[in-house]
Amino acid sequence: MKKEVFVLKGTLEVVIGPMYSGKTEELIRRVMRRKIARQNGIIFRVSSDTRNAEELVVSRAGTHLEAKIVSGARDAQMYLDDKLDYVAFDEIQFFESDLVDVVKKFIDVGTDVIVAGLNLDFRSEPFDNVMKIAAMADEIALLKAVCVVCGKDATLTQRLIMKDGEWVPASTKDPIFKVEGSDVKVRYEPRCKDCWKVGE
Ligand code: ADP
Ligand code: MG
Ligand code: ZN
Protein backbone atom coordinates (compact mmCIF):
# COMPACT_ATOMS: atom_id res chain seq x y z
CA MET A 1 0.00 0.00 0.00
CA LYS A 2 1.28 3.45 -0.90
CA LYS A 3 2.06 5.42 2.23
CA GLU A 4 0.95 9.05 2.05
CA VAL A 5 2.99 11.48 4.12
CA PHE A 6 0.80 14.36 5.15
CA VAL A 7 2.68 17.63 5.62
CA LEU A 8 1.02 20.52 7.44
CA LYS A 9 1.53 23.74 5.52
CA GLY A 10 3.45 26.60 7.07
CA THR A 11 1.80 29.84 8.12
CA LEU A 12 2.58 33.29 6.71
CA GLU A 13 2.92 36.32 9.01
CA VAL A 14 3.29 39.69 7.30
CA VAL A 15 4.52 42.84 9.06
CA ILE A 16 4.13 46.04 7.04
CA GLY A 17 4.23 49.78 7.64
CA PRO A 18 6.27 52.90 6.86
CA MET A 19 9.90 53.40 7.81
CA TYR A 20 10.49 53.64 11.59
CA SER A 21 7.21 51.86 12.39
CA GLY A 22 9.02 49.03 14.18
CA LYS A 23 8.89 46.35 11.49
CA THR A 24 12.36 44.99 12.17
CA GLU A 25 11.76 45.22 15.92
CA GLU A 26 8.55 43.19 15.49
CA LEU A 27 10.26 40.63 13.23
CA ILE A 28 13.00 40.19 15.86
CA ARG A 29 10.38 39.86 18.64
CA ARG A 30 8.53 37.17 16.71
CA VAL A 31 11.72 35.25 15.92
CA MET A 32 12.89 35.55 19.56
CA ARG A 33 9.68 33.86 20.75
CA ARG A 34 10.33 31.03 18.33
CA LYS A 35 13.89 30.68 19.58
CA ILE A 36 12.53 30.40 23.13
CA ALA A 37 10.28 27.63 21.81
CA ARG A 38 13.47 25.94 20.47
CA GLN A 39 12.42 26.28 16.86
CA ASN A 40 15.05 26.27 14.12
CA GLY A 41 15.09 28.93 11.47
CA ILE A 42 16.96 31.60 9.57
CA ILE A 43 16.46 35.33 9.04
CA PHE A 44 17.36 36.46 5.51
CA ARG A 45 18.45 39.90 4.36
CA VAL A 46 19.14 40.82 0.77
CA SER A 47 22.62 42.08 -0.11
CA SER A 48 21.27 45.10 -2.05
CA ASP A 49 20.19 46.47 1.35
CA THR A 50 23.59 47.99 2.08
CA ARG A 51 22.79 49.76 5.34
CA ASN A 52 24.84 47.33 7.39
CA ALA A 53 27.24 44.77 6.04
CA GLU A 54 27.22 42.53 9.09
CA GLU A 55 25.30 39.25 9.19
CA LEU A 56 22.64 40.77 11.44
CA VAL A 57 19.23 42.37 11.39
CA VAL A 58 19.29 45.48 13.54
CA SER A 59 16.28 47.54 14.61
CA ARG A 60 16.49 51.25 15.25
CA ALA A 61 15.61 50.47 18.86
CA GLY A 62 18.96 48.63 19.04
CA THR A 63 17.76 45.02 19.17
CA HIS A 64 19.47 42.64 16.78
CA LEU A 65 19.63 39.02 15.70
CA GLU A 66 21.85 36.95 13.47
CA ALA A 67 20.82 36.99 9.80
CA LYS A 68 22.02 35.47 6.55
CA ILE A 69 22.79 37.91 3.73
CA VAL A 70 21.62 36.50 0.38
CA SER A 71 21.80 37.89 -3.13
CA GLY A 72 18.13 37.05 -3.71
CA ALA A 73 15.22 34.77 -2.88
CA ARG A 74 16.75 31.89 -4.89
CA ASP A 75 19.59 31.67 -2.37
CA ALA A 76 17.09 31.30 0.46
CA GLN A 77 15.35 28.54 -1.49
CA MET A 78 18.41 26.31 -0.95
CA TYR A 79 17.17 25.84 2.62
CA LEU A 80 13.82 24.35 1.51
CA ASP A 81 14.93 20.76 2.11
CA ASP A 82 16.20 21.56 5.59
CA LYS A 83 12.57 21.51 6.81
CA LEU A 84 13.16 24.52 9.02
CA ASP A 85 10.47 25.50 11.51
CA TYR A 86 10.50 29.04 10.18
CA VAL A 87 12.25 31.45 7.84
CA ALA A 88 12.06 35.24 8.12
CA PHE A 89 12.74 37.91 5.51
CA ASP A 90 13.36 41.56 6.44
CA GLU A 91 12.92 44.50 4.03
CA ILE A 92 11.10 42.36 1.49
CA GLN A 93 10.65 45.34 -0.86
CA PHE A 94 14.38 44.96 -1.64
CA PHE A 95 13.87 41.40 -2.94
CA GLU A 96 12.89 40.69 -6.56
CA SER A 97 9.44 39.35 -7.49
CA ASP A 98 10.72 35.74 -7.27
CA LEU A 99 10.35 36.06 -3.48
CA VAL A 100 6.60 35.45 -3.92
CA ASP A 101 7.24 31.95 -5.31
CA VAL A 102 9.90 31.14 -2.76
CA VAL A 103 7.56 32.11 0.11
CA LYS A 104 4.91 29.77 -1.37
CA LYS A 105 7.45 26.93 -1.59
CA PHE A 106 8.45 27.28 2.08
CA ILE A 107 4.79 27.25 3.11
CA ASP A 108 4.22 24.10 1.04
CA VAL A 109 7.00 22.18 2.77
CA GLY A 110 5.61 23.18 6.17
CA THR A 111 8.01 26.00 7.07
CA ASP A 112 6.41 29.06 8.67
CA VAL A 113 7.30 32.34 6.98
CA ILE A 114 7.57 35.75 8.63
CA VAL A 115 8.18 38.78 6.44
CA ALA A 116 8.60 42.49 7.13
CA GLY A 117 8.67 45.33 4.64
CA LEU A 118 7.33 48.62 3.40
CA ASN A 119 3.79 48.52 2.02
CA LEU A 120 4.19 51.82 0.14
CA ASP A 121 7.17 53.43 -1.55
CA PHE A 122 8.04 57.12 -1.12
CA ARG A 123 5.49 58.00 -3.83
CA SER A 124 2.80 56.20 -1.80
CA GLU A 125 2.55 53.49 -4.45
CA PRO A 126 2.34 49.86 -3.29
CA PHE A 127 5.32 47.55 -3.72
CA ASP A 128 4.16 44.76 -6.01
CA ASN A 129 5.85 41.80 -4.35
CA VAL A 130 4.93 43.04 -0.85
CA MET A 131 1.26 43.25 -1.83
CA LYS A 132 1.31 39.82 -3.48
CA ILE A 133 2.78 38.28 -0.35
CA ALA A 134 0.37 40.21 1.90
CA ALA A 135 -2.52 38.80 -0.15
CA MET A 136 -1.48 35.25 0.86
CA ALA A 137 -1.01 36.09 4.56
CA ASP A 138 -2.56 34.23 7.45
CA GLU A 139 -1.98 37.33 9.54
CA ILE A 140 -1.04 40.93 8.73
CA ALA A 141 0.28 43.47 11.23
CA LEU A 142 0.07 47.04 9.94
CA LEU A 143 2.40 49.12 12.08
CA LYS A 144 2.48 52.89 12.39
CA ALA A 145 5.35 55.22 13.16
CA VAL A 146 5.12 58.69 14.73
CA CYS A 147 4.89 61.61 12.28
CA VAL A 148 8.08 63.61 12.80
CA VAL A 149 6.28 66.83 11.84
CA CYS A 150 3.10 66.76 13.96
CA GLY A 151 3.26 63.69 16.22
CA LYS A 152 0.20 61.92 14.79
CA ASP A 153 0.30 58.31 13.62
CA ALA A 154 2.45 58.04 10.51
CA THR A 155 1.46 55.61 7.78
CA LEU A 156 3.62 57.04 5.00
CA THR A 157 7.32 57.43 4.22
CA GLN A 158 8.52 60.86 3.09
CA ARG A 159 11.61 61.02 0.88
CA LEU A 160 13.55 64.27 1.16
CA ILE A 161 16.38 65.38 -1.09
CA MET A 162 19.01 68.05 -0.48
CA LYS A 163 18.51 70.92 -2.91
CA ASP A 164 20.43 74.19 -2.61
CA GLY A 165 21.29 73.42 1.02
CA GLU A 166 17.71 72.58 2.00
CA TRP A 167 15.79 69.33 2.52
CA VAL A 168 12.82 69.33 0.13
CA PRO A 169 10.21 66.65 -0.75
CA ALA A 170 11.38 64.35 -3.57
CA SER A 171 9.57 64.27 -6.88
CA THR A 172 7.39 61.25 -7.69
CA LYS A 173 9.32 60.99 -10.97
CA ASP A 174 12.50 59.97 -9.10
CA PRO A 175 13.48 56.28 -9.16
CA ILE A 176 11.86 54.17 -6.42
CA PHE A 177 15.19 53.07 -5.05
CA LYS A 178 17.99 55.56 -4.68
CA VAL A 179 20.42 54.99 -7.51
CA GLU A 180 23.70 53.56 -6.24
CA GLY A 181 26.55 56.05 -6.54
CA SER A 182 24.28 59.02 -7.23
CA ASP A 183 25.49 62.03 -5.29
CA VAL A 184 22.00 63.39 -4.48
CA LYS A 185 21.65 63.45 -0.70
CA VAL A 186 18.49 61.57 0.33
CA ARG A 187 16.80 60.96 3.64
CA TYR A 188 13.52 59.44 4.76
CA GLU A 189 11.01 60.35 7.48
CA PRO A 190 7.78 58.81 8.70
CA ARG A 191 4.87 61.21 8.20
CA CYS A 192 1.08 61.26 8.48
CA LYS A 193 -1.09 61.89 5.42
CA ASP A 194 -1.43 65.59 6.23
CA CYS A 195 2.32 66.20 6.51
CA TRP A 196 3.40 63.96 3.62
CA LYS A 197 4.30 66.08 0.58
CA VAL A 198 5.14 65.52 -3.10
CA GLY A 199 7.93 67.55 -4.66
CA GLU A 200 8.16 68.86 -8.21
P1 ADP B 1 11.46 49.79 10.81
O1 ADP B 1 12.08 48.45 10.61
O2 ADP B 1 9.96 49.78 10.61
O3 ADP B 1 12.09 50.86 9.97
P2 ADP B 1 12.71 49.64 13.41
O4 ADP B 1 12.16 48.37 14.00
O5 ADP B 1 14.10 49.58 12.88
O6 ADP B 1 11.68 50.22 12.33
O7 ADP B 1 12.70 50.79 14.51
C1 ADP B 1 11.59 51.15 15.28
C2 ADP B 1 12.07 52.05 16.41
O8 ADP B 1 12.49 53.30 15.88
C3 ADP B 1 11.02 52.44 17.42
O9 ADP B 1 10.82 51.46 18.40
C4 ADP B 1 11.63 53.68 18.03
O10 ADP B 1 12.53 53.33 19.06
C5 ADP B 1 12.47 54.27 16.91
N1 ADP B 1 11.95 55.51 16.31
C6 ADP B 1 12.69 56.60 15.97
N2 ADP B 1 11.95 57.55 15.40
C7 ADP B 1 10.67 57.07 15.33
C8 ADP B 1 9.42 57.59 14.83
N3 ADP B 1 9.33 58.80 14.27
N4 ADP B 1 8.33 56.81 14.94
C9 ADP B 1 8.40 55.59 15.51
N5 ADP B 1 9.54 55.06 15.99
C10 ADP B 1 10.67 55.76 15.91
MG1 MG C 1 13.52 47.71 9.28
ZN1 ZN D 1 1.84 64.83 10.57
PDB file of C-alpha atoms and ligand atoms in Angstrom:
ATOM      1  CA  MET A   1       0.000   0.000   0.000  1.00  0.00           C
ATOM      2  CA  LYS A   2       1.282   3.448  -0.902  1.00  0.00           C
ATOM      3  CA  LYS A   3       2.059   5.415   2.233  1.00  0.00           C
ATOM      4  CA  GLU A   4       0.949   9.048   2.046  1.00  0.00           C
ATOM      5  CA  VAL A   5       2.990  11.475   4.119  1.00  0.00           C
ATOM      6  CA  PHE A   6       0.800  14.358   5.147  1.00  0.00           C
ATOM      7  CA  VAL A   7       2.676  17.634   5.619  1.00  0.00           C
ATOM      8  CA  LEU A   8       1.018  20.520   7.440  1.00  0.00           C
ATOM      9  CA  LYS A   9       1.527  23.738   5.521  1.00  0.00           C
ATOM     10  CA  GLY A  10       3.449  26.600   7.067  1.00  0.00           C
ATOM     11  CA  THR A  11       1.798  29.842   8.120  1.00  0.00           C
ATOM     12  CA  LEU A  12       2.576  33.287   6.715  1.00  0.00           C
ATOM     13  CA  GLU A  13       2.923  36.315   9.005  1.00  0.00           C
ATOM     14  CA  VAL A  14       3.289  39.693   7.301  1.00  0.00           C
ATOM     15  CA  VAL A  15       4.524  42.839   9.061  1.00  0.00           C
ATOM     16  CA  ILE A  16       4.125  46.037   7.044  1.00  0.00           C
ATOM     17  CA  GLY A  17       4.235  49.777   7.642  1.00  0.00           C
ATOM     18  CA  PRO A  18       6.266  52.897   6.861  1.00  0.00           C
ATOM     19  CA  MET A  19       9.900  53.405   7.810  1.00  0.00           C
ATOM     20  CA  TYR A  20      10.489  53.644  11.591  1.00  0.00           C
ATOM     21  CA  SER A  21       7.211  51.863  12.390  1.00  0.00           C
ATOM     22  CA  GLY A  22       9.019  49.034  14.178  1.00  0.00           C
ATOM     23  CA  LYS A  23       8.886  46.347  11.493  1.00  0.00           C
ATOM     24  CA  THR A  24      12.363  44.991  12.175  1.00  0.00           C
ATOM     25  CA  GLU A  25      11.756  45.217  15.918  1.00  0.00           C
ATOM     26  CA  GLU A  26       8.550  43.186  15.486  1.00  0.00           C
ATOM     27  CA  LEU A  27      10.262  40.635  13.227  1.00  0.00           C
ATOM     28  CA  ILE A  28      12.996  40.192  15.860  1.00  0.00           C
ATOM     29  CA  ARG A  29      10.384  39.859  18.642  1.00  0.00           C
ATOM     30  CA  ARG A  30       8.533  37.168  16.709  1.00  0.00           C
ATOM     31  CA  VAL A  31      11.719  35.248  15.923  1.00  0.00           C
ATOM     32  CA  MET A  32      12.886  35.550  19.563  1.00  0.00           C
ATOM     33  CA  ARG A  33       9.680  33.858  20.750  1.00  0.00           C
ATOM     34  CA  ARG A  34      10.327  31.033  18.326  1.00  0.00           C
ATOM     35  CA  LYS A  35      13.891  30.681  19.579  1.00  0.00           C
ATOM     36  CA  ILE A  36      12.529  30.400  23.129  1.00  0.00           C
ATOM     37  CA  ALA A  37      10.275  27.634  21.806  1.00  0.00           C
ATOM     38  CA  ARG A  38      13.472  25.937  20.471  1.00  0.00           C
ATOM     39  CA  GLN A  39      12.425  26.281  16.862  1.00  0.00           C
ATOM     40  CA  ASN A  40      15.048  26.270  14.123  1.00  0.00           C
ATOM     41  CA  GLY A  41      15.088  28.930  11.473  1.00  0.00           C
ATOM     42  CA  ILE A  42      16.960  31.598   9.565  1.00  0.00           C
ATOM     43  CA  ILE A  43      16.461  35.335   9.037  1.00  0.00           C
ATOM     44  CA  PHE A  44      17.359  36.460   5.515  1.00  0.00           C
ATOM     45  CA  ARG A  45      18.448  39.904   4.362  1.00  0.00           C
ATOM     46  CA  VAL A  46      19.140  40.815   0.770  1.00  0.00           C
ATOM     47  CA  SER A  47      22.617  42.077  -0.115  1.00  0.00           C
ATOM     48  CA  SER A  48      21.271  45.098  -2.045  1.00  0.00           C
ATOM     49  CA  ASP A  49      20.192  46.472   1.355  1.00  0.00           C
ATOM     50  CA  THR A  50      23.590  47.989   2.077  1.00  0.00           C
ATOM     51  CA  ARG A  51      22.791  49.761   5.336  1.00  0.00           C
ATOM     52  CA  ASN A  52      24.837  47.331   7.389  1.00  0.00           C
ATOM     53  CA  ALA A  53      27.239  44.775   6.036  1.00  0.00           C
ATOM     54  CA  GLU A  54      27.223  42.526   9.091  1.00  0.00           C
ATOM     55  CA  GLU A  55      25.297  39.250   9.187  1.00  0.00           C
ATOM     56  CA  LEU A  56      22.643  40.774  11.440  1.00  0.00           C
ATOM     57  CA  VAL A  57      19.232  42.371  11.385  1.00  0.00           C
ATOM     58  CA  VAL A  58      19.291  45.481  13.540  1.00  0.00           C
ATOM     59  CA  SER A  59      16.284  47.539  14.606  1.00  0.00           C
ATOM     60  CA  ARG A  60      16.493  51.248  15.255  1.00  0.00           C
ATOM     61  CA  ALA A  61      15.609  50.467  18.861  1.00  0.00           C
ATOM     62  CA  GLY A  62      18.963  48.631  19.043  1.00  0.00           C
ATOM     63  CA  THR A  63      17.756  45.021  19.168  1.00  0.00           C
ATOM     64  CA  HIS A  64      19.468  42.640  16.782  1.00  0.00           C
ATOM     65  CA  LEU A  65      19.629  39.015  15.700  1.00  0.00           C
ATOM     66  CA  GLU A  66      21.850  36.948  13.469  1.00  0.00           C
ATOM     67  CA  ALA A  67      20.816  36.988   9.796  1.00  0.00           C
ATOM     68  CA  LYS A  68      22.023  35.471   6.549  1.00  0.00           C
ATOM     69  CA  ILE A  69      22.786  37.905   3.727  1.00  0.00           C
ATOM     70  CA  VAL A  70      21.621  36.502   0.380  1.00  0.00           C
ATOM     71  CA  SER A  71      21.803  37.892  -3.134  1.00  0.00           C
ATOM     72  CA  GLY A  72      18.134  37.051  -3.713  1.00  0.00           C
ATOM     73  CA  ALA A  73      15.224  34.774  -2.879  1.00  0.00           C
ATOM     74  CA  ARG A  74      16.752  31.887  -4.892  1.00  0.00           C
ATOM     75  CA  ASP A  75      19.594  31.671  -2.374  1.00  0.00           C
ATOM     76  CA  ALA A  76      17.088  31.297   0.461  1.00  0.00           C
ATOM     77  CA  GLN A  77      15.353  28.540  -1.494  1.00  0.00           C
ATOM     78  CA  MET A  78      18.408  26.315  -0.951  1.00  0.00           C
ATOM     79  CA  TYR A  79      17.166  25.839   2.625  1.00  0.00           C
ATOM     80  CA  LEU A  80      13.818  24.350   1.512  1.00  0.00           C
ATOM     81  CA  ASP A  81      14.931  20.765   2.107  1.00  0.00           C
ATOM     82  CA  ASP A  82      16.199  21.561   5.592  1.00  0.00           C
ATOM     83  CA  LYS A  83      12.570  21.507   6.810  1.00  0.00           C
ATOM     84  CA  LEU A  84      13.165  24.516   9.021  1.00  0.00           C
ATOM     85  CA  ASP A  85      10.468  25.498  11.507  1.00  0.00           C
ATOM     86  CA  TYR A  86      10.500  29.044  10.177  1.00  0.00           C
ATOM     87  CA  VAL A  87      12.245  31.451   7.836  1.00  0.00           C
ATOM     88  CA  ALA A  88      12.065  35.239   8.115  1.00  0.00           C
ATOM     89  CA  PHE A  89      12.742  37.905   5.509  1.00  0.00           C
ATOM     90  CA  ASP A  90      13.359  41.560   6.442  1.00  0.00           C
ATOM     91  CA  GLU A  91      12.924  44.501   4.032  1.00  0.00           C
ATOM     92  CA  ILE A  92      11.097  42.359   1.488  1.00  0.00           C
ATOM     93  CA  GLN A  93      10.648  45.338  -0.861  1.00  0.00           C
ATOM     94  CA  PHE A  94      14.376  44.961  -1.637  1.00  0.00           C
ATOM     95  CA  PHE A  95      13.868  41.401  -2.943  1.00  0.00           C
ATOM     96  CA  GLU A  96      12.888  40.688  -6.561  1.00  0.00           C
ATOM     97  CA  SER A  97       9.444  39.348  -7.488  1.00  0.00           C
ATOM     98  CA  ASP A  98      10.721  35.738  -7.269  1.00  0.00           C
ATOM     99  CA  LEU A  99      10.351  36.056  -3.476  1.00  0.00           C
ATOM    100  CA  VAL A 100       6.597  35.451  -3.923  1.00  0.00           C
ATOM    101  CA  ASP A 101       7.240  31.949  -5.307  1.00  0.00           C
ATOM    102  CA  VAL A 102       9.899  31.144  -2.756  1.00  0.00           C
ATOM    103  CA  VAL A 103       7.564  32.112   0.106  1.00  0.00           C
ATOM    104  CA  LYS A 104       4.909  29.770  -1.368  1.00  0.00           C
ATOM    105  CA  LYS A 105       7.448  26.932  -1.588  1.00  0.00           C
ATOM    106  CA  PHE A 106       8.451  27.282   2.078  1.00  0.00           C
ATOM    107  CA  ILE A 107       4.790  27.249   3.111  1.00  0.00           C
ATOM    108  CA  ASP A 108       4.222  24.101   1.039  1.00  0.00           C
ATOM    109  CA  VAL A 109       7.003  22.176   2.769  1.00  0.00           C
ATOM    110  CA  GLY A 110       5.610  23.179   6.170  1.00  0.00           C
ATOM    111  CA  THR A 111       8.011  25.996   7.068  1.00  0.00           C
ATOM    112  CA  ASP A 112       6.407  29.058   8.668  1.00  0.00           C
ATOM    113  CA  VAL A 113       7.305  32.343   6.976  1.00  0.00           C
ATOM    114  CA  ILE A 114       7.566  35.746   8.635  1.00  0.00           C
ATOM    115  CA  VAL A 115       8.178  38.778   6.438  1.00  0.00           C
ATOM    116  CA  ALA A 116       8.598  42.486   7.125  1.00  0.00           C
ATOM    117  CA  GLY A 117       8.671  45.332   4.645  1.00  0.00           C
ATOM    118  CA  LEU A 118       7.332  48.617   3.400  1.00  0.00           C
ATOM    119  CA  ASN A 119       3.790  48.523   2.023  1.00  0.00           C
ATOM    120  CA  LEU A 120       4.186  51.816   0.145  1.00  0.00           C
ATOM    121  CA  ASP A 121       7.169  53.426  -1.550  1.00  0.00           C
ATOM    122  CA  PHE A 122       8.040  57.116  -1.122  1.00  0.00           C
ATOM    123  CA  ARG A 123       5.486  58.002  -3.831  1.00  0.00           C
ATOM    124  CA  SER A 124       2.797  56.196  -1.796  1.00  0.00           C
ATOM    125  CA  GLU A 125       2.554  53.487  -4.452  1.00  0.00           C
ATOM    126  CA  PRO A 126       2.343  49.863  -3.289  1.00  0.00           C
ATOM    127  CA  PHE A 127       5.318  47.551  -3.717  1.00  0.00           C
ATOM    128  CA  ASP A 128       4.164  44.765  -6.014  1.00  0.00           C
ATOM    129  CA  ASN A 129       5.848  41.798  -4.351  1.00  0.00           C
ATOM    130  CA  VAL A 130       4.933  43.039  -0.848  1.00  0.00           C
ATOM    131  CA  MET A 131       1.257  43.249  -1.829  1.00  0.00           C
ATOM    132  CA  LYS A 132       1.309  39.822  -3.483  1.00  0.00           C
ATOM    133  CA  ILE A 133       2.781  38.280  -0.355  1.00  0.00           C
ATOM    134  CA  ALA A 134       0.374  40.205   1.901  1.00  0.00           C
ATOM    135  CA  ALA A 135      -2.517  38.798  -0.146  1.00  0.00           C
ATOM    136  CA  MET A 136      -1.483  35.250   0.865  1.00  0.00           C
ATOM    137  CA  ALA A 137      -1.008  36.094   4.561  1.00  0.00           C
ATOM    138  CA  ASP A 138      -2.561  34.229   7.451  1.00  0.00           C
ATOM    139  CA  GLU A 139      -1.982  37.331   9.540  1.00  0.00           C
ATOM    140  CA  ILE A 140      -1.038  40.928   8.726  1.00  0.00           C
ATOM    141  CA  ALA A 141       0.284  43.473  11.225  1.00  0.00           C
ATOM    142  CA  LEU A 142       0.071  47.039   9.939  1.00  0.00           C
ATOM    143  CA  LEU A 143       2.403  49.123  12.083  1.00  0.00           C
ATOM    144  CA  LYS A 144       2.480  52.891  12.389  1.00  0.00           C
ATOM    145  CA  ALA A 145       5.349  55.224  13.162  1.00  0.00           C
ATOM    146  CA  VAL A 146       5.115  58.686  14.728  1.00  0.00           C
ATOM    147  CA  CYS A 147       4.892  61.608  12.278  1.00  0.00           C
ATOM    148  CA  VAL A 148       8.083  63.607  12.800  1.00  0.00           C
ATOM    149  CA  VAL A 149       6.281  66.828  11.842  1.00  0.00           C
ATOM    150  CA  CYS A 150       3.102  66.761  13.962  1.00  0.00           C
ATOM    151  CA  GLY A 151       3.260  63.686  16.216  1.00  0.00           C
ATOM    152  CA  LYS A 152       0.196  61.925  14.793  1.00  0.00           C
ATOM    153  CA  ASP A 153       0.298  58.311  13.619  1.00  0.00           C
ATOM    154  CA  ALA A 154       2.454  58.040  10.511  1.00  0.00           C
ATOM    155  CA  THR A 155       1.459  55.609   7.778  1.00  0.00           C
ATOM    156  CA  LEU A 156       3.623  57.040   5.004  1.00  0.00           C
ATOM    157  CA  THR A 157       7.315  57.431   4.220  1.00  0.00           C
ATOM    158  CA  GLN A 158       8.524  60.857   3.086  1.00  0.00           C
ATOM    159  CA  ARG A 159      11.613  61.025   0.881  1.00  0.00           C
ATOM    160  CA  LEU A 160      13.548  64.274   1.158  1.00  0.00           C
ATOM    161  CA  ILE A 161      16.377  65.384  -1.089  1.00  0.00           C
ATOM    162  CA  MET A 162      19.008  68.047  -0.483  1.00  0.00           C
ATOM    163  CA  LYS A 163      18.507  70.924  -2.910  1.00  0.00           C
ATOM    164  CA  ASP A 164      20.434  74.194  -2.609  1.00  0.00           C
ATOM    165  CA  GLY A 165      21.293  73.424   1.016  1.00  0.00           C
ATOM    166  CA  GLU A 166      17.709  72.580   2.001  1.00  0.00           C
ATOM    167  CA  TRP A 167      15.793  69.327   2.517  1.00  0.00           C
ATOM    168  CA  VAL A 168      12.820  69.331   0.130  1.00  0.00           C
ATOM    169  CA  PRO A 169      10.214  66.649  -0.749  1.00  0.00           C
ATOM    170  CA  ALA A 170      11.381  64.354  -3.566  1.00  0.00           C
ATOM    171  CA  SER A 171       9.570  64.273  -6.884  1.00  0.00           C
ATOM    172  CA  THR A 172       7.392  61.245  -7.691  1.00  0.00           C
ATOM    173  CA  LYS A 173       9.323  60.991 -10.970  1.00  0.00           C
ATOM    174  CA  ASP A 174      12.497  59.969  -9.103  1.00  0.00           C
ATOM    175  CA  PRO A 175      13.485  56.282  -9.158  1.00  0.00           C
ATOM    176  CA  ILE A 176      11.864  54.169  -6.424  1.00  0.00           C
ATOM    177  CA  PHE A 177      15.194  53.067  -5.053  1.00  0.00           C
ATOM    178  CA  LYS A 178      17.990  55.561  -4.681  1.00  0.00           C
ATOM    179  CA  VAL A 179      20.424  54.991  -7.512  1.00  0.00           C
ATOM    180  CA  GLU A 180      23.703  53.560  -6.244  1.00  0.00           C
ATOM    181  CA  GLY A 181      26.546  56.046  -6.544  1.00  0.00           C
ATOM    182  CA  SER A 182      24.278  59.024  -7.232  1.00  0.00           C
ATOM    183  CA  ASP A 183      25.491  62.030  -5.293  1.00  0.00           C
ATOM    184  CA  VAL A 184      21.998  63.386  -4.479  1.00  0.00           C
ATOM    185  CA  LYS A 185      21.649  63.450  -0.702  1.00  0.00           C
ATOM    186  CA  VAL A 186      18.493  61.571   0.328  1.00  0.00           C
ATOM    187  CA  ARG A 187      16.798  60.964   3.638  1.00  0.00           C
ATOM    188  CA  TYR A 188      13.521  59.444   4.764  1.00  0.00           C
ATOM    189  CA  GLU A 189      11.009  60.354   7.478  1.00  0.00           C
ATOM    190  CA  PRO A 190       7.777  58.811   8.705  1.00  0.00           C
ATOM    191  CA  ARG A 191       4.871  61.211   8.201  1.00  0.00           C
ATOM    192  CA  CYS A 192       1.083  61.257   8.484  1.00  0.00           C
ATOM    193  CA  LYS A 193      -1.086  61.888   5.420  1.00  0.00           C
ATOM    194  CA  ASP A 194      -1.427  65.589   6.229  1.00  0.00           C
ATOM    195  CA  CYS A 195       2.324  66.204   6.510  1.00  0.00           C
ATOM    196  CA  TRP A 196       3.404  63.963   3.617  1.00  0.00           C
ATOM    197  CA  LYS A 197       4.301  66.083   0.580  1.00  0.00           C
ATOM    198  CA  VAL A 198       5.138  65.520  -3.096  1.00  0.00           C
ATOM    199  CA  GLY A 199       7.934  67.551  -4.664  1.00  0.00           C
ATOM    200  CA  GLU A 200       8.155  68.864  -8.213  1.00  0.00           C
TER     201      GLU A 200
HETATM  202  P1  ADP B   1      11.459  49.787  10.805  1.00  0.00           P
HETATM  203  O1  ADP B   1      12.082  48.448  10.613  1.00  0.00           O
HETATM  204  O2  ADP B   1       9.961  49.785  10.615  1.00  0.00           O
HETATM  205  O3  ADP B   1      12.088  50.863   9.969  1.00  0.00           O
HETATM  206  P2  ADP B   1      12.706  49.635  13.410  1.00  0.00           P
HETATM  207  O4  ADP B   1      12.162  48.371  13.999  1.00  0.00           O
HETATM  208  O5  ADP B   1      14.098  49.580  12.881  1.00  0.00           O
HETATM  209  O6  ADP B   1      11.683  50.220  12.332  1.00  0.00           O
HETATM  210  O7  ADP B   1      12.704  50.794  14.510  1.00  0.00           O
HETATM  211  C1  ADP B   1      11.591  51.146  15.278  1.00  0.00           C
HETATM  212  C2  ADP B   1      12.066  52.053  16.408  1.00  0.00           C
HETATM  213  O8  ADP B   1      12.491  53.303  15.878  1.00  0.00           O
HETATM  214  C3  ADP B   1      11.020  52.441  17.419  1.00  0.00           C
HETATM  215  O9  ADP B   1      10.818  51.461  18.400  1.00  0.00           O
HETATM  216  C4  ADP B   1      11.632  53.685  18.028  1.00  0.00           C
HETATM  217  O10 ADP B   1      12.529  53.333  19.062  1.00  0.00           O
HETATM  218  C5  ADP B   1      12.474  54.274  16.906  1.00  0.00           C
HETATM  219  N1  ADP B   1      11.954  55.514  16.307  1.00  0.00           N
HETATM  220  C6  ADP B   1      12.693  56.596  15.972  1.00  0.00           C
HETATM  221  N2  ADP B   1      11.952  57.549  15.397  1.00  0.00           N
HETATM  222  C7  ADP B   1      10.670  57.075  15.329  1.00  0.00           C
HETATM  223  C8  ADP B   1       9.425  57.590  14.829  1.00  0.00           C
HETATM  224  N3  ADP B   1       9.328  58.797  14.269  1.00  0.00           N
HETATM  225  N4  ADP B   1       8.325  56.807  14.944  1.00  0.00           N
HETATM  226  C9  ADP B   1       8.405  55.587  15.513  1.00  0.00           C
HETATM  227  N5  ADP B   1       9.543  55.058  15.994  1.00  0.00           N
HETATM  228  C10 ADP B   1      10.675  55.764  15.912  1.00  0.00           C
HETATM  229 MG    MG B   2      13.525  47.708   9.276  1.00  0.00          MG
HETATM  230 ZN    ZN B   3       1.839  64.833  10.571  1.00  0.00          ZN
END
